[in-house]
Every structure is written in C-alpha cells, then in structure tokens.
Coordinates of C-alpha atoms and ligand atoms in Angstrom, one line a residue:
X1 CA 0.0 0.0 0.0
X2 CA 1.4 3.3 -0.8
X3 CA 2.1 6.3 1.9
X4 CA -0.8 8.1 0.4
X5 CA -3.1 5.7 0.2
X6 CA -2.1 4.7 3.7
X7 CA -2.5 8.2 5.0
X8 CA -6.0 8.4 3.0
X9 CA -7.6 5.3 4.9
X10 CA -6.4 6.4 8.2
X11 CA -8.0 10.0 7.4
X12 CA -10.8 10.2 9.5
X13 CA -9.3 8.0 12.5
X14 CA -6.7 11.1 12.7
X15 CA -8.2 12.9 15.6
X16 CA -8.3 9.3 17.6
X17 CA -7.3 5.8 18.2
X18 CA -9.5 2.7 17.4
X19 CA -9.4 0.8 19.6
X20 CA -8.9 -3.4 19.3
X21 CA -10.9 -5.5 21.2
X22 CA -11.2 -9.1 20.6
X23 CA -11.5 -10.7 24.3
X24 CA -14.4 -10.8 26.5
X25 CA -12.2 -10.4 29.3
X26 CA -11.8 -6.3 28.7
X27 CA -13.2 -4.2 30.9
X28 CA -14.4 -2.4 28.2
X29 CA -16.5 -5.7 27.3
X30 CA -17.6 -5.8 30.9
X31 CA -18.8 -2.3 30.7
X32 CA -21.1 -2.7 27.4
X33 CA -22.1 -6.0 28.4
X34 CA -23.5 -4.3 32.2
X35 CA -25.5 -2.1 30.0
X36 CA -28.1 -4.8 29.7
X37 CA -29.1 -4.0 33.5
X38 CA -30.9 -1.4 34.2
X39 CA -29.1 -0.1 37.5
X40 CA -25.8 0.1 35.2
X41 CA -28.0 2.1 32.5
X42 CA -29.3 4.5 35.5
X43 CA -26.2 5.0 36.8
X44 CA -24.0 5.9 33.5
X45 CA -27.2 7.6 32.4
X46 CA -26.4 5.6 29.1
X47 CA -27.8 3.5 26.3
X48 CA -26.9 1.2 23.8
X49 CA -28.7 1.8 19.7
X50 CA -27.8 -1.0 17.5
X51 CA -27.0 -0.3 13.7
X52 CA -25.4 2.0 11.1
X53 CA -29.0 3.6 10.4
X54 CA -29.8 4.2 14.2
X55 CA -26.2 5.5 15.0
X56 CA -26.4 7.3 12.1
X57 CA -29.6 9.1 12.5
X58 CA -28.8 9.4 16.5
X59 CA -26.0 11.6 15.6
X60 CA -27.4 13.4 13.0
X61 CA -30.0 14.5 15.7
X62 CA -27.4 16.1 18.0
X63 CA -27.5 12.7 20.7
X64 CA -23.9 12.3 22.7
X65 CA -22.3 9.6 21.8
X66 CA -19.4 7.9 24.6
X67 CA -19.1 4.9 22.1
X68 CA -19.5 3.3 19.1
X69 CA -18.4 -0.1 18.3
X70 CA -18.3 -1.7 15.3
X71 CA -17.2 -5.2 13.7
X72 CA -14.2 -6.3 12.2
X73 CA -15.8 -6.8 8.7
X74 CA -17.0 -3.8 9.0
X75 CA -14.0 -1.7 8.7
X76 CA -13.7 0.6 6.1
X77 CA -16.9 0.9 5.1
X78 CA -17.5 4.9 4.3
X79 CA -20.7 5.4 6.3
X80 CA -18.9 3.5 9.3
X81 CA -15.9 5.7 8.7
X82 CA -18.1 8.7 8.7
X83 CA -19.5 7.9 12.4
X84 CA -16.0 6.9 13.9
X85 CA -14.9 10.7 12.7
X86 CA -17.9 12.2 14.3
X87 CA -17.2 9.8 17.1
X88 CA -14.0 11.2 17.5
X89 CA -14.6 14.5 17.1
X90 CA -17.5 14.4 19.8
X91 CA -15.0 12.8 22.2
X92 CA -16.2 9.8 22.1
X93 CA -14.4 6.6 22.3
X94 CA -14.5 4.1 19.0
X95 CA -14.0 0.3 19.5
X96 CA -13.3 -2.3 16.6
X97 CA -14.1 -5.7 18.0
X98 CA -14.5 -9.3 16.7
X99 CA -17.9 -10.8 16.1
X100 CA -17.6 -13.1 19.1
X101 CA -17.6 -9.8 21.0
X102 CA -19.9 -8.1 19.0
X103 CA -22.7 -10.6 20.0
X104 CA -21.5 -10.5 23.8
X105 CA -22.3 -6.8 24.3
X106 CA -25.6 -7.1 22.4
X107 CA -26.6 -10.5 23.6
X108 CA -27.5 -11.5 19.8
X109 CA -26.5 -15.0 18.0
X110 CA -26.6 -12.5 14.5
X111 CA -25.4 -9.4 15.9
X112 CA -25.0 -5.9 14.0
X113 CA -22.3 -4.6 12.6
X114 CA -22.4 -1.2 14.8
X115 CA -23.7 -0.4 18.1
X116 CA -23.6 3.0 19.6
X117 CA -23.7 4.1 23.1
X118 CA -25.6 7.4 24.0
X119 CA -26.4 9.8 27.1
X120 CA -30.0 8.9 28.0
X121 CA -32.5 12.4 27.4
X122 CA -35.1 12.8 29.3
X123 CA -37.6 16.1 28.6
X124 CA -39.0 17.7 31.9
X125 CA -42.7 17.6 32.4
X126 CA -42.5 21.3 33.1
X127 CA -41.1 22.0 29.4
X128 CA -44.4 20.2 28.1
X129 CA -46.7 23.0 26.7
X130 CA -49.1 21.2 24.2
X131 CA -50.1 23.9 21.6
X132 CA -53.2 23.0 19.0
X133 CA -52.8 20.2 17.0
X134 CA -50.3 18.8 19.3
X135 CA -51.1 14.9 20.3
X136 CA -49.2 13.1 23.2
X137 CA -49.2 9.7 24.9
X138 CA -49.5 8.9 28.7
X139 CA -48.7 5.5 29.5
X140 CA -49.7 4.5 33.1
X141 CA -46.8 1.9 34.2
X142 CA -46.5 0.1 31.0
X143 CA -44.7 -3.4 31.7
X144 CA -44.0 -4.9 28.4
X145 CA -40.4 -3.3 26.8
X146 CA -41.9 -4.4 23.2
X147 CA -45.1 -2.6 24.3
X148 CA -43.4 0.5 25.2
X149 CA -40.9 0.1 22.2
X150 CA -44.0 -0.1 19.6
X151 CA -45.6 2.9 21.4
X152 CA -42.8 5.0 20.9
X153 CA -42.3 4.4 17.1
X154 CA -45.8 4.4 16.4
X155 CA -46.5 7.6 18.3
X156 CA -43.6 9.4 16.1
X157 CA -45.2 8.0 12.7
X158 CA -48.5 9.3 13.4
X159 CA -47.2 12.6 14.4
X160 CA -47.5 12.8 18.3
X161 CA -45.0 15.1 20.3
X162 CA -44.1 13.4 23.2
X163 CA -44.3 9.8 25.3
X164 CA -45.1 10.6 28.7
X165 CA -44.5 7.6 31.1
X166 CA -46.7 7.9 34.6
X167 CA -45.8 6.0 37.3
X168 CA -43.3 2.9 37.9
X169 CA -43.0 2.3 33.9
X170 CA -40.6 0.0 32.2
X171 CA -37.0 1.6 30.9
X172 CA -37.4 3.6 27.8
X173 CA -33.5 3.0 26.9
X174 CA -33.4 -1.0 27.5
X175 CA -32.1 -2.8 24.6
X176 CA -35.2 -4.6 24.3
X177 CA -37.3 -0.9 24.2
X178 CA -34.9 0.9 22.1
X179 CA -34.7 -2.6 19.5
X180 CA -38.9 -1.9 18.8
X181 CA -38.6 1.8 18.4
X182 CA -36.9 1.1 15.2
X183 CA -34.7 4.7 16.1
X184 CA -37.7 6.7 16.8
X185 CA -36.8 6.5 20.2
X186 CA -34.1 9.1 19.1
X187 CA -37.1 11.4 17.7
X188 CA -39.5 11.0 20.3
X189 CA -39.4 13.0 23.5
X190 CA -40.3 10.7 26.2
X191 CA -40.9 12.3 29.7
X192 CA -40.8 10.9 32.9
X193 CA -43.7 11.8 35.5
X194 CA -45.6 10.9 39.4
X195 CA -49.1 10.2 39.3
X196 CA -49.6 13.4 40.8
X197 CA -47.2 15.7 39.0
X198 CA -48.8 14.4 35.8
X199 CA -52.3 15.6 37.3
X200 CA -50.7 18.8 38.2
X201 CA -49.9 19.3 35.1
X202 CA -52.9 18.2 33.1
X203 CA -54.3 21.1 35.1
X204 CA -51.9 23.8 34.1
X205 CA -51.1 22.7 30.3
X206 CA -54.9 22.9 29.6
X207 CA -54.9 19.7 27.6
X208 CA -58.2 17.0 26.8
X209 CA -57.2 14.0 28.3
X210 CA -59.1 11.2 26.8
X211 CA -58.4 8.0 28.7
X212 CA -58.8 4.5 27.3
X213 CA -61.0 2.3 29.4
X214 CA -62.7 -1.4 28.6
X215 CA -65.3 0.1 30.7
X216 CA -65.4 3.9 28.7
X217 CA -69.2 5.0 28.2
X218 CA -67.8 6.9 24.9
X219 CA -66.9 5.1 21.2
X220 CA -63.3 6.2 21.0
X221 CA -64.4 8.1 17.3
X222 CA -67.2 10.6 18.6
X223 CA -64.6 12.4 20.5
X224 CA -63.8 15.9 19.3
X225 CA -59.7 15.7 19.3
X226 CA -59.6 19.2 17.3
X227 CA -60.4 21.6 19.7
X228 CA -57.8 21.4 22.6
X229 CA -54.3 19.7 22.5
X230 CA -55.1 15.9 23.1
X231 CA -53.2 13.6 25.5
X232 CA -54.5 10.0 24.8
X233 CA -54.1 8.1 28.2
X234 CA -53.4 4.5 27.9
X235 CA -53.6 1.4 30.8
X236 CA -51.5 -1.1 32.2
X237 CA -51.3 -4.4 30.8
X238 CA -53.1 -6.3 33.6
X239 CA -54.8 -3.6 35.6
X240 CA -55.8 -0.7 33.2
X241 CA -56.0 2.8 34.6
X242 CA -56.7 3.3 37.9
X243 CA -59.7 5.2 39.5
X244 CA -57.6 8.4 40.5
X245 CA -56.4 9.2 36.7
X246 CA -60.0 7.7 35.1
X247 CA -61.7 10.4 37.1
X248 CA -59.3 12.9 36.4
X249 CA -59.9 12.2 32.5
X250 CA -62.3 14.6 30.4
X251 CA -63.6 11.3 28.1
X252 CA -63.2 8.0 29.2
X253 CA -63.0 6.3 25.6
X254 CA -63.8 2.6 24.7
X255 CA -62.6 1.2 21.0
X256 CA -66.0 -1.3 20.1
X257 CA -65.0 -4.6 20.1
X258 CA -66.4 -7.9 18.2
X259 CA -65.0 -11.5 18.5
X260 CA -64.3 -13.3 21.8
X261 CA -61.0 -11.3 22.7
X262 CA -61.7 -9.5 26.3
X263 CA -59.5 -6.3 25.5
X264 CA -56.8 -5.2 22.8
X265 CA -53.2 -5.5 23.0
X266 CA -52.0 -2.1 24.7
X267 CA -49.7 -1.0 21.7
X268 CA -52.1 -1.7 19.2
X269 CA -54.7 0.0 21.5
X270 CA -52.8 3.2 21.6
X271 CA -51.7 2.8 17.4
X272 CA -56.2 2.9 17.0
X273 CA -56.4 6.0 19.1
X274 CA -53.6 8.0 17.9
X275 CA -54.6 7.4 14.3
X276 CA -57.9 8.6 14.9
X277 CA -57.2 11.5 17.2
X278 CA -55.0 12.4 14.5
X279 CA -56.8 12.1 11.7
X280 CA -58.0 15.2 10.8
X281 CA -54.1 16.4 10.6
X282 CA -52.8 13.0 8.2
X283 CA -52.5 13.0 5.0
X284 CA -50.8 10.6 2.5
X285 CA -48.2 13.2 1.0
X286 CA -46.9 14.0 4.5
X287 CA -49.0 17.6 4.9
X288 CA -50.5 18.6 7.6
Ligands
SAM1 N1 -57.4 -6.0 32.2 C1 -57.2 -4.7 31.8 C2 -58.4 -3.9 32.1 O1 -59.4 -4.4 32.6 O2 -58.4 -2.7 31.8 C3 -56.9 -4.8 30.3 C4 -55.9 -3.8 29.9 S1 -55.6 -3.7 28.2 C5 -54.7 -5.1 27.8 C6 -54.4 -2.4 28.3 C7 -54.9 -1.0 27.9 O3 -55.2 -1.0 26.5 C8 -56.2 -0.6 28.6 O4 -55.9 -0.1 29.9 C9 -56.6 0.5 27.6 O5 -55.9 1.7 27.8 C10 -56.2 -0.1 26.3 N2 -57.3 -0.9 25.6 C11 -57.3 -2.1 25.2 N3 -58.4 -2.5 24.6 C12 -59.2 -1.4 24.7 C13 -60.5 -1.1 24.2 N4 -61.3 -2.0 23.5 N5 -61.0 0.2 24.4 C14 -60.3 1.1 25.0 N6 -59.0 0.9 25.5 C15 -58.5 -0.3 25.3

C-alpha cells in the first residue's frame, strides 16, 4: 500500500485511536455488556442503539455519543468511517471488536455490525406545553419493553409530540425498548412523570385528556380531538387505569370490540387512538 493511500484510509481515525478488542475479558467488554441491567443504564445515564442507520440518524439529531463499536468486517466501510470521525470529534471513544464480541455486548447469536452508546435524554414535564394540534401519549406503568418500544415508534409516525411515562413504567432505553422503536426513540421526546405531577400538570397545560377504558361510556371516534391539544391516556397491561387518573380524565373512551378477545393489545390499542385522534391532521403526502 502506498504512503498516500495509507495516510488516505487512516484519514478520519486522525483525531483518535480505534481501539482493538477481541477478548471478553476487557473491561471495556464488561462495561457494554452491564449495559443490559438497568441499575448500570441509570447509573452511567447511558444507552446502547444497534445499527449503522440508528447510530447514524442518532448523531445526526445532535444525541452524545461515549461509544461506538463496530465489527471487524465492517472496517472501512465509508458510512462506518463517517461515524468513527464524528465519534472522534465528539469525544467519544471508537471500538473495533470481533464478532464473538460483538454478540456478547448485544446478547444476539446474528449481531449488528455497529452499536452506539448514547447519554440517556429525558424532557422535563415542566417543558411540556401542548399547543393546538399537538397529540401526546400517557402510558400508566406500562410493563411490556416491546409494548413501550412499539408505542414510541408508532407515536412518532402518526405525528404525536411526546411519550409521557406515569408512574413505575418500564425503561425507555433498554435494549429490548430501544430494539422496537426502530430509532424513533431518538425522535421522540419521552418524559418521565408521578401520578400526581402528571395531574398537576394536566391542570396547568390545559390539555383534553381522553383515557382509554374497557369500561369507557364513549366510542373512541365521537370524540372531538380538534379543539384542545389531546393527551391519549393509555392502561397497564393487567390492571388498566386506575380510578384516581380515570376520574381525572375529560372522556373515558372505549374502541368497540367484536370477537371473543376481552381487550386489545395495549400497543395496538394506543396505534387505533392515535390514528384517529389524528386524523384530521394525516394526510398521504406527509402535509398537515
Ligand atoms: N385487564 C385490563 C383492564 O381491565 O383494563 C386490560 C388492559 S388492556 C390489555 C391495556 C390497555 O389498553 C387498557 O388499559 C386500555 O388503555 C387499552 N385498551 C385495550 N383495549 C381497549 C378497548 N377496547 N377500548 C379502550 N381501550 C382499550
């Protein structure tokens, strides 16, 4: 290989080092590997985002990066260059590891060929103020990480503003969450809130709340979701919502059911109402 072509592949690597990591024995390893558990995620206020796309799209939307790791066969691949230079330039540290490692950090038999590390993000309740036309989500302590993963994506492709998660809720930023957000969990605000602040704030933010409720007197698609901003309020997965936010709710909504099924999946539940509450403001060439 000549100098120059030498110097040309080492280009964007010039502000760092790439790292080599082939055992499972590095610390490093040890450190991506405790990112499975939450405590570890809570206390490095981190995340891990698997795939070129995801890391890609992450970075483009301003999210820290401390790490991105990518496979051996992977190496020299433009777009993978690309992200180890903004990597760098972020501060960030960039690990090139074999596959046998690859699949340790992300627990996967078929791993991806990158996996980036982010700072969690988190958007205060307080910095909420719904204006018209603005839709949200309140998810009263959802369980299920695919649940909560398949909320988040589907609230950004119908055009919501925010996830707000009420009560003891399952982690936004576990691997299994972040896997069924498909990236949108990068798009999506998702706020953090007490059964009490959220009812605080329902007060001062002048939204509709509509709640979901097997028992709700009203067919989900006679509400009027024009007039105020709308936060769709959606039940656990065993219990459903609980007396204290069904009374605080201006409609308590029921989706008509047929067949012998006693209540909808909660994702697919929340996909119905945030298609119809945003309806009116859809449109097939992306307008609205
Ligand atoms: N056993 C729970 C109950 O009695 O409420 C069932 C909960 S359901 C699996 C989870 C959540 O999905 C509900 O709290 C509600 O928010 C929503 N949901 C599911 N089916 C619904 C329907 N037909 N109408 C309105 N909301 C529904």
């Amino acid at each position: 290989m000549s100098e120059h072509r030498h110097e040309h592949d080492r280009g964007p690597h010039r502000v760092g080092q790439v790292k080599e990591v082939t055992s499972l024995a590095n610390p490093i390893v040890k450190d991506l590997k405790a990112l499975a558990q939450k405590k570890t995620r809570d206390e490095t206020k981190t995340f891990m985002a698997e795939g070129l796309k995801l890391v890609i799209d992450a970075l483009e939307l301003g999210w820290a990066i401390r790490t991105l790791v990518y496979a051996k066969a992977a190496k020299g691949k433009p777009h993978v260059e690309q992200v180890a230079a903004k990597t760098f330039a972020r501060g960030g540290l960039v690990l090139e590891v074999s596959e046998k490692v690859m699949s340790a950090i992300t627990r996967r038999d078929n791993p991806q060929m990158v996996v980036g590390v982010f700072e969690q993000r988190y958007t205060p309740l307080k910095d909420l103020r719904p204006g018209t036309g603005e839709t949200y989500v309140a998810l009263d302590r959802v369980r299920d990480p695919g649940n909560l993963g398949t909320i988040i994506r589907t609230a950004d492709a119908a055009g919501a503003s925010g996830v707000i998660l009420v009560g003891d809720t399952t982690d936004p930023f576990s691997l299994e969450t972040v896997r069924a957000t498909m990236g949108s969990v990068f798009a999506m605000p998702v706020t953090k809130a007490s059964v009490a602040d959220f009812l605080r704030w329902k007060k001062e933010a002048g939204v509709k709340v509509v709640a979901t409720h097997l028992a709700g007197a009203v067919d989900y698609r006679t509400i009027d979701y024009k007039g105020r901003p709308v936060v769709l309020l959606m039940g656990n997965e065993q219990a459903g919502i609980p007396d204290e936010l069904a009374q605080a709710a201006d409609a308590l909504a029921r989706i008509p059911q047929a067949g012998r099924a006693d209540s909808l999946n909660l994702a697919i539940a929340t996909g119905v109402m945030l298609f119809e509450a945003r309806r009116h403001l859809l449109s097939l060439d992306g307008s609205e």
